[in-house]
XYZ file of C-alpha atoms in Angstrom:
543
model
C 56.821 54.211 47.823
C 55.682 56.573 50.561
C 52.186 55.817 51.736
C 49.413 58.286 52.424
C 45.832 57.500 53.395
C 42.795 58.866 51.660
C 41.292 61.902 53.330
C 37.978 60.068 53.253
C 39.255 57.200 55.398
C 37.501 58.197 58.596
C 34.171 58.801 56.884
C 34.263 55.550 54.988
C 35.889 53.109 57.375
C 33.716 50.631 59.288
C 31.054 50.549 56.567
C 30.703 47.447 54.392
C 33.145 44.545 54.730
C 35.175 43.267 51.816
C 33.731 40.817 49.352
C 37.028 39.009 49.705
C 40.543 39.593 50.923
C 44.120 38.605 50.261
C 43.628 38.874 46.518
C 40.321 37.000 46.233
C 38.234 37.678 43.134
C 34.529 37.732 42.750
C 31.487 39.872 41.958
C 28.323 39.738 39.924
C 28.544 39.403 36.165
C 28.173 42.419 33.931
C 29.269 43.488 30.494
C 32.972 42.937 29.754
C 35.190 45.936 29.075
C 38.040 46.109 26.606
C 40.924 48.272 27.749
C 42.339 48.822 24.263
C 41.730 47.486 20.786
C 43.478 47.826 17.444
C 45.976 50.346 18.740
C 43.467 52.717 20.326
C 41.505 53.118 23.558
C 38.359 54.870 24.714
C 39.550 54.905 28.342
C 40.905 57.916 30.213
C 42.808 57.590 33.484
C 41.038 59.786 36.074
C 42.662 60.943 39.305
C 41.340 63.129 42.156
C 41.863 66.871 42.363
C 44.697 67.598 44.790
C 46.041 64.066 44.457
C 49.096 63.236 46.557
C 52.507 62.663 45.026
C 52.052 58.955 45.680
C 48.770 58.810 43.765
C 50.323 60.711 40.873
C 53.204 58.233 40.873
C 50.601 55.479 40.535
C 48.942 57.337 37.643
C 52.294 57.618 35.901
C 53.045 53.947 36.565
C 49.660 52.900 35.200
C 49.969 55.060 32.099
C 53.398 53.645 31.257
C 52.464 50.037 32.082
C 49.352 50.219 29.883
C 51.386 51.702 27.052
C 53.927 48.888 27.374
C 51.084 46.366 27.323
C 48.916 47.858 24.581
C 51.128 50.251 22.633
C 48.574 52.976 23.319
C 49.092 56.327 25.071
C 46.303 56.630 27.636
C 45.176 60.169 28.399
C 44.980 61.319 32.027
C 42.708 63.925 33.587
C 41.701 65.361 36.939
C 38.228 64.235 37.994
C 36.805 67.738 38.353
C 37.942 68.656 34.832
C 35.527 66.189 33.216
C 31.801 65.982 33.916
C 30.957 62.510 35.239
C 28.860 60.392 32.895
C 27.748 56.831 33.526
C 28.706 55.759 30.007
C 32.190 57.339 30.044
C 34.985 54.797 29.907
C 37.380 55.665 32.714
C 40.042 54.076 34.883
C 39.448 55.656 38.274
C 42.545 55.964 40.465
C 42.121 56.565 44.224
C 39.236 58.606 45.661
C 37.788 60.448 42.675
C 34.474 62.302 42.702
C 32.825 59.416 40.818
C 30.149 57.317 42.531
C 32.036 54.158 41.590
C 35.070 55.292 43.625
C 32.867 56.007 46.643
C 31.237 52.580 46.351
C 34.641 50.920 46.201
C 35.784 52.783 49.304
C 32.578 51.787 51.092
C 33.390 48.138 50.414
C 36.586 48.292 52.508
C 36.889 48.122 56.295
C 40.590 47.853 57.145
C 43.377 50.420 56.815
C 45.333 48.091 54.552
C 42.505 47.150 52.163
C 42.523 47.770 48.417
C 40.266 46.799 45.524
C 40.342 46.716 41.732
C 37.079 46.059 39.916
C 34.985 46.624 36.850
C 31.897 48.723 37.582
C 29.821 49.371 34.509
C 32.043 51.241 32.073
C 34.582 52.050 34.758
C 37.672 50.243 36.028
C 38.077 51.223 39.666
C 41.378 51.203 41.572
C 40.937 52.142 45.216
C 42.725 51.680 48.491
C 42.543 52.896 52.063
C 46.276 53.564 51.792
C 47.761 55.149 48.715
C 50.138 52.200 48.671
C 46.990 50.078 48.317
C 46.049 52.060 45.216
C 49.466 51.265 43.791
C 48.997 47.577 44.620
C 45.590 47.645 42.902
C 47.193 49.138 39.786
C 49.927 46.512 39.825
C 47.324 43.753 40.200
C 45.355 45.083 37.237
C 48.466 45.083 35.046
C 49.489 41.635 36.269
C 46.060 40.179 35.495
C 45.896 41.776 32.052
C 49.375 40.478 31.284
C 48.692 36.960 32.573
C 45.410 36.637 30.672
C 46.921 37.616 27.335
C 43.736 39.563 26.758
C 42.922 43.245 27.013
C 39.344 42.506 28.038
C 38.062 42.230 31.615
C 34.913 40.349 32.529
C 32.065 42.438 33.881
C 32.316 40.719 37.244
C 36.054 41.219 37.560
C 36.809 42.128 41.196
C 39.941 41.696 43.266
C 40.027 42.610 46.949
C 43.270 42.534 48.883
C 45.107 43.746 51.945
C 48.487 45.449 51.820
C 51.281 44.350 54.099
C 51.524 47.690 55.952
C 51.582 47.228 59.752
C 48.900 49.905 60.119
C 46.439 47.189 59.156
C 46.699 45.960 62.772
C 45.701 49.295 64.297
C 42.267 50.137 65.636
C 40.618 52.997 63.797
C 41.482 56.486 65.075
C 38.166 58.295 65.405
C 39.223 61.502 67.096
C 40.406 63.757 64.293
C 40.965 64.183 60.580
C 43.609 62.169 58.838
C 46.287 64.487 57.393
C 48.542 61.928 55.775
C 50.432 58.720 56.237
C 54.096 58.079 55.670
C 56.532 55.247 55.120
C 59.192 55.832 57.793
C 61.450 53.105 56.391
C 62.495 49.748 57.834
C 58.917 48.475 57.879
C 57.563 51.338 60.015
C 54.507 53.246 58.768
C 53.008 56.370 60.317
C 49.529 57.918 60.350
C 49.208 61.658 61.066
C 45.903 63.013 62.393
C 44.750 66.536 63.164
C 43.910 65.794 66.773
C 44.602 66.928 70.323
C 45.708 65.308 73.562
C 42.164 64.197 74.351
C 42.140 62.162 71.136
C 45.556 60.748 72.005
C 44.282 59.659 75.436
C 41.091 58.163 74.018
C 43.061 56.234 71.419
C 45.206 54.668 74.120
C 42.017 53.191 75.569
C 41.120 51.897 72.099
C 44.525 50.230 71.805
C 44.025 48.493 75.132
C 40.531 47.345 74.106
C 42.105 45.910 70.949
C 44.487 43.826 73.057
C 47.545 46.070 73.060
C 49.535 46.474 76.263
C 51.289 49.667 77.273
C 55.045 49.147 77.292
C 56.349 52.617 78.167
C 55.246 56.228 78.182
C 57.032 59.552 78.411
C 56.235 63.244 78.717
C 58.496 66.047 77.471
C 56.957 69.438 78.159
C 53.448 69.342 76.705
C 54.277 66.410 74.407
C 53.184 62.905 75.323
C 54.480 59.617 73.978
C 53.305 56.043 74.537
C 54.451 52.681 73.194
C 52.155 49.656 73.033
C 52.732 46.075 71.950
C 50.612 43.145 70.849
C 52.189 39.946 69.603
C 54.879 41.175 67.166
C 53.287 44.592 66.526
C 54.605 47.787 68.119
C 52.585 51.000 68.189
C 54.278 54.273 69.137
C 51.842 57.164 69.571
C 52.788 60.821 69.924
C 50.684 63.796 70.978
C 52.376 66.979 69.700
C 50.361 70.109 70.586
C 52.676 72.564 68.808
C 52.237 70.594 65.585
C 48.507 70.246 66.293
C 48.520 66.566 65.518
C 48.748 63.041 66.830
C 51.196 60.724 65.080
C 50.907 56.946 65.271
C 53.679 54.634 64.126
C 53.221 50.905 63.589
C 56.066 48.452 63.081
C 56.366 44.694 63.290
C 59.225 42.904 65.044
C 60.543 46.167 66.506
C 63.428 46.105 68.961
C 62.416 48.246 71.942
C 64.447 49.968 74.662
C 64.525 48.668 78.223
C 61.452 49.806 80.124
C 63.548 51.215 82.970
C 67.136 52.046 83.852
C 69.309 49.074 84.925
C 71.211 48.865 88.178
C 74.950 48.843 87.492
C 78.105 49.029 89.589
C 80.414 51.977 88.942
C 83.964 51.156 87.871
C 85.090 54.423 86.239
C 84.204 58.099 86.120
C 82.064 58.617 82.990
C 83.407 60.758 80.172
C 82.846 62.220 76.703
C 85.509 61.925 74.014
C 85.449 63.766 70.691
C 87.840 62.307 68.136
C 89.354 64.478 65.424
C 88.886 63.111 61.931
C 91.298 62.182 59.190
C 90.016 64.894 56.821
C 91.618 67.625 58.898
C 94.187 69.620 56.925
C 95.309 73.080 58.066
C 96.864 73.874 54.694
C 94.079 72.668 52.422
C 90.639 73.962 51.611
C 88.672 70.792 52.363
C 87.136 71.565 55.742
C 87.101 68.698 58.183
C 83.698 67.106 58.243
C 82.285 64.124 60.060
C 81.633 63.349 63.691
C 83.010 60.822 66.140
C 81.821 60.902 69.745
C 82.565 58.316 72.408
C 80.760 58.137 75.741
C 82.225 55.987 78.474
C 79.620 54.891 81.012
C 80.405 54.402 84.694
C 80.434 50.606 84.363
C 83.303 50.937 81.860
C 81.233 50.230 78.744
C 80.743 52.634 75.831
C 78.244 54.325 73.554
C 79.576 55.448 70.144
C 77.914 58.113 68.045
C 78.698 57.991 64.314
C 82.503 57.600 64.123
C 83.513 59.374 60.930
C 84.598 58.123 57.524
C 85.097 54.618 56.155
C 88.886 54.714 56.588
C 91.377 52.922 58.799
C 92.242 55.915 60.979
C 88.633 56.562 62.017
C 88.202 52.942 63.145
C 91.657 52.654 64.698
C 91.409 55.736 66.878
C 88.043 54.584 68.228
C 89.394 51.152 69.036
C 92.610 52.504 70.588
C 90.761 55.041 72.727
C 88.354 52.422 74.040
C 91.269 50.101 74.773
C 92.933 52.919 76.721
C 89.796 53.715 78.752
C 88.320 50.236 79.287
C 88.759 48.674 82.747
C 89.777 45.490 80.918
C 91.306 46.341 77.501
C 90.772 42.752 76.392
C 87.018 43.021 76.976
C 85.771 46.154 75.275
C 81.990 46.439 75.516
C 80.011 48.862 73.317
C 76.434 48.876 74.537
C 75.176 50.974 71.615
C 76.461 52.467 68.385
C 74.200 55.245 67.086
C 74.257 56.287 63.432
C 72.608 59.713 63.406
C 72.115 59.755 59.620
C 73.450 58.031 56.527
C 76.024 60.519 55.269
C 79.392 58.886 54.695
C 81.267 61.185 57.086
C 79.050 59.897 59.905
C 78.241 56.272 59.024
C 81.473 55.244 57.299
C 83.500 54.326 60.376
C 81.148 51.569 61.520
C 81.829 49.792 58.228
C 85.588 49.961 58.597
C 85.389 49.092 62.298
C 83.336 45.974 61.508
C 85.991 44.860 59.008
C 88.898 45.364 61.400
C 87.549 44.563 64.856
C 84.573 42.213 64.554
C 85.076 39.533 67.178
C 87.407 41.721 69.226
C 84.766 44.111 70.546
C 81.301 43.315 71.885
C 78.653 45.573 70.322
C 75.087 45.060 71.568
C 72.917 47.466 69.566
C 73.091 49.627 66.476
C 70.604 52.509 66.756
C 69.383 54.313 63.654
C 66.359 55.933 62.040
C 66.796 56.174 58.276
C 64.058 57.387 55.888
C 62.508 55.092 53.292
C 64.501 54.143 50.211
C 62.770 56.671 47.943
C 63.784 59.500 50.269
C 67.307 58.129 50.654
C 67.827 57.935 46.912
C 66.429 61.431 46.493
C 68.433 62.999 49.302
C 71.579 65.106 48.979
C 74.697 62.904 49.023
C 72.539 59.946 49.977
C 71.591 56.569 48.553
C 69.452 53.694 49.752
C 72.422 51.330 49.493
C 73.785 52.919 52.671
C 71.043 51.161 54.632
C 72.394 47.797 53.518
C 75.974 48.861 54.220
C 75.148 49.873 57.785
C 73.078 46.752 58.410
C 75.876 44.557 57.074
C 78.331 46.225 59.459
C 75.954 45.626 62.363
C 75.663 41.955 61.433
C 79.442 41.578 61.294
C 79.697 43.095 64.762
C 76.920 40.875 66.096
C 74.790 43.907 66.961
C 71.006 43.991 66.923
C 69.575 46.846 64.848
C 66.938 49.089 66.418
C 64.986 51.932 64.821
C 64.549 54.734 67.358
C 61.637 57.182 67.543
C 61.014 60.541 69.165
C 59.923 60.260 72.776
C 61.708 56.982 73.398
C 64.254 56.727 76.194
C 67.103 54.260 75.789
C 68.984 53.215 78.939
C 72.540 51.914 78.836
C 74.135 51.498 82.280
C 73.870 55.005 83.793
C 73.397 56.761 80.428
C 69.932 57.931 79.448
C 69.405 58.710 75.762
C 66.160 60.558 75.014
C 65.213 60.760 71.341
C 63.867 64.209 70.451
C 63.634 64.403 66.667
C 64.040 62.254 63.601
C 62.348 61.186 60.391
C 58.939 60.772 62.036
C 58.707 64.446 63.085
C 60.085 65.994 59.902
C 57.862 63.902 57.599
C 55.941 64.328 55.406
C 58.293 67.144 54.426
C 60.972 66.116 51.953
C 64.419 64.848 52.913
C 65.989 66.173 49.741
C 68.290 68.101 52.088
C 69.300 64.902 53.813
C 70.665 66.399 57.034
C 67.016 66.859 58.024
C 66.953 63.104 58.688
C 69.450 63.416 61.559
C 68.598 61.910 64.934
C 68.636 64.655 67.561
C 68.785 63.404 71.128
C 69.971 64.225 74.627
C 72.437 62.064 76.529
C 72.301 62.348 80.318
C 75.411 60.957 81.991
C 77.511 61.811 85.015
C 74.974 64.319 86.287
C 75.002 66.422 83.099
C 72.936 66.550 79.935
C 74.540 66.710 76.480
C 72.368 67.883 73.571
C 73.494 65.917 70.552
C 72.421 67.790 67.418
C 74.277 65.663 64.831
C 73.782 67.448 61.465
C 70.479 68.974 62.577
C 68.860 70.347 59.436
C 66.984 73.620 58.904
C 63.638 71.820 59.119
C 64.522 70.257 62.466
C 65.518 73.385 64.394
C 62.036 74.993 64.389
C 60.449 71.635 65.180
C 62.682 71.241 68.229
C 62.141 74.758 69.553
C 58.377 74.751 68.983
C 57.832 71.327 70.549
C 60.199 71.427 73.493
C 61.162 75.022 74.253
C 63.004 75.277 77.564
C 62.920 71.483 77.959
C 65.948 71.532 75.636
C 68.088 73.157 78.352
C 71.379 71.234 78.544
C 74.786 71.579 80.178
C 76.652 70.663 76.998
C 75.877 70.919 73.284
C 77.408 69.344 70.220
C 77.571 71.990 67.496
C 75.047 71.211 64.798
C 76.327 70.254 61.343
C 79.970 71.047 62.135
C 78.994 74.683 62.563
C 77.455 74.945 59.086
C 73.844 75.893 58.371
C 71.249 73.873 60.287
C 71.012 74.647 63.981
C 69.611 78.133 64.579
C 70.421 80.776 67.156
C 66.947 80.198 68.623
C 67.745 76.530 69.112
C 71.051 77.260 70.843
C 69.337 79.792 73.101
C 66.779 77.174 74.129
C 69.581 74.680 74.872
C 71.473 77.409 76.777
C 74.673 75.338 77.241
C 77.753 76.000 79.347
C 80.068 73.859 77.197
C 80.292 72.963 73.521
C 81.943 70.249 71.435
C 82.518 71.407 67.839
C 83.139 68.449 65.475
C 85.075 70.247 62.758
C 88.474 71.521 61.713
C 90.084 74.885 62.503
C 89.435 76.140 58.966
C 85.741 75.265 59.262
C 85.631 76.867 62.693
C 87.165 80.099 61.472
C 84.839 80.172 58.472
C 81.639 79.648 60.460
C 82.098 80.823 64.038
C 80.916 84.348 63.149
C 77.839 83.285 61.206
C 74.656 84.748 62.658
C 73.375 81.334 63.734
C 76.600 80.629 65.702
C 77.648 83.915 67.265
C 75.369 83.728 70.288
C 76.422 80.241 71.363
C 80.111 80.821 70.604
C 80.111 83.886 72.850
C 77.869 82.292 75.476
C 79.623 79.019 76.387
C 82.387 78.856 78.988
C 84.413 76.388 76.899
C 84.262 75.425 73.238
C 86.364 72.435 72.190
C 87.029 72.179 68.428
C 87.922 68.684 67.181
C 90.595 69.587 64.611
C 92.996 66.596 64.598
C 92.823 66.106 68.356
C 91.296 63.482 70.622
C 89.606 65.396 73.433
C 88.344 63.586 76.538
C 86.384 65.321 79.294
C 85.479 63.641 82.554
C 81.862 64.113 83.625
C 80.677 66.244 85.214
C 82.624 68.971 83.403
C 83.593 71.782 85.752
C 86.413 73.647 83.981
C-alpha cells in the first residue's frame, strides 16, 4: 500500500514517547468494550474529512474484516458529519477531529510509530504513517480473531513501529508535510512544502544524526544530496519549481560510484539503435519497443531496454556486442537499464538471460519501478514484471540498483544523469504507466544524448519546469516511439542536432506530423528511424 503521513505529523512529533514499541501492550484498566454482540453493533467507523486514498483503503479493509469476523455491517462516517460525544461508540481511523485521536498521536514520537487502543467508548487506530494506520487495523483484527472474543479490555493498548525506512530519519522541521509515498523496492519518500533553506538545514540535521554525505549534485536550481548511515541511504532533493523538498529513505541501497573512474581507451565510443522484430511494412501493427546499445571507450557496453522477450531481440544485441567488442570472447556490459516495465522494453533482458547467462559479464541492472499497487493498476503493467526482471538480473549475475533523480552513474567514460522517474511524478497516479519511465542523459564521446524512453505526459512538464535549458543535448531519443508523451516544449528545451527514433516506418509516417513532433522533426540535422535496421553512429556524431 502507498504510504502517506498525517498532515499533523510536524505539530505532534517529538511530544510524548510511546508507552511501548514493537507491538508491546499495556495501559491503565478501564471498562471493556464489545465490538459486536448478537449480530449487531453500536460502533461506527469514523475517518477524517479529506482522508487520503490510503486511509480510505484502511477503512474499507476494516469494514470488511469486521464483517467477516462478526457478520455485522459496520457503518462508516466522516468525522465532521457527526458531532463528537464522549459516550458515542466509535472506531477512530487516522487523525480524526476527536480528542482521543489527538491523544493517540501525541503518544508517538517516531515517523514509523502506530498505536491501537481502547479509550473510553472509543477504539483508536492511529499512525504517523498511513501505513501505520493500516498496521494498527490489522493488529486489531488479529487480536480479536486470536482471542475468540469480540470484547476488548479497557486497558487494551498496542504500540508498534512500522518497518518503513523513514523511521531512521531525523524529523524535518522546515516546512509542511504534503504527503509520503511508497516508491517501491523498499524505498519510501516524504514530500514537504519547503525551500532550499530547509533543504540545507536538513542536511545539517542528517549529519548531526550520524549520516555522512556520500554525493551531491546541482542541476540548474535543483539540488540533490545522498547520505548514508549503516545500511540506510537518504536521498534528498530540493526542487524549487515544484516548491517542495523530497526525501527518500531506503535500506541496503546500491549506490553509484562517487566519482568517474580512470579508464584506458581501446575504441571510439558509439551509439547503436537496433530495429525490433515487430517491424512489418505491410501490416498495421506499428513497431514498438526500444533497444539502445552504448559502447564505451574501454570497449564495454551499456544497454538500454532491449525490446521484446523473443530470440531475435536477444540475438541481435549479443551479435552486435560480439562484433564491436575488442575481445568477442569477453563481452562486458557494465550496466543494463530498464526504463520501465512494459514488455516491449523489458522483455529482451529475460530472453538474453536465458540464452547468454555465463557468456556475457553484466555488472548492474538499473531500474526504478513503482510499488506493486501502482504496477498492477497501470496500463499494460503488472507487479509480476518486477520479479521477472529481477530473476533475469540474477541469472546474469547482475546487481540490481534503484536509481533516483539527481544521481549520476559513471561507467568508464559514460556519465548517466538521472533526471526523472517515479519519485518526481508521485504522488500522481501511474495508471498511464509510461509516466514511470526513467528519463536520463548519457554523456559520452563529448556529446550528450537525452534518453526520453516512453516519457509520459506527466513527465514532460516536470522536466521542462525543473530543468529548462539544462536539458540542452546534442542528441535526443524520440519519446514513446513518436507517440503522445514528449511535448514540443520539451524538444525545444533539449534543442538537439540529431535524433534516434525507435519505431517502424509506419509509426513514423503516422506520427511525424503530429503537433508535438513537427518542431523537432524539422529542426534536427539527422533523424534515424529504427525500422528493421541496426544503426551504429560513432561519437561524436558530425554528419
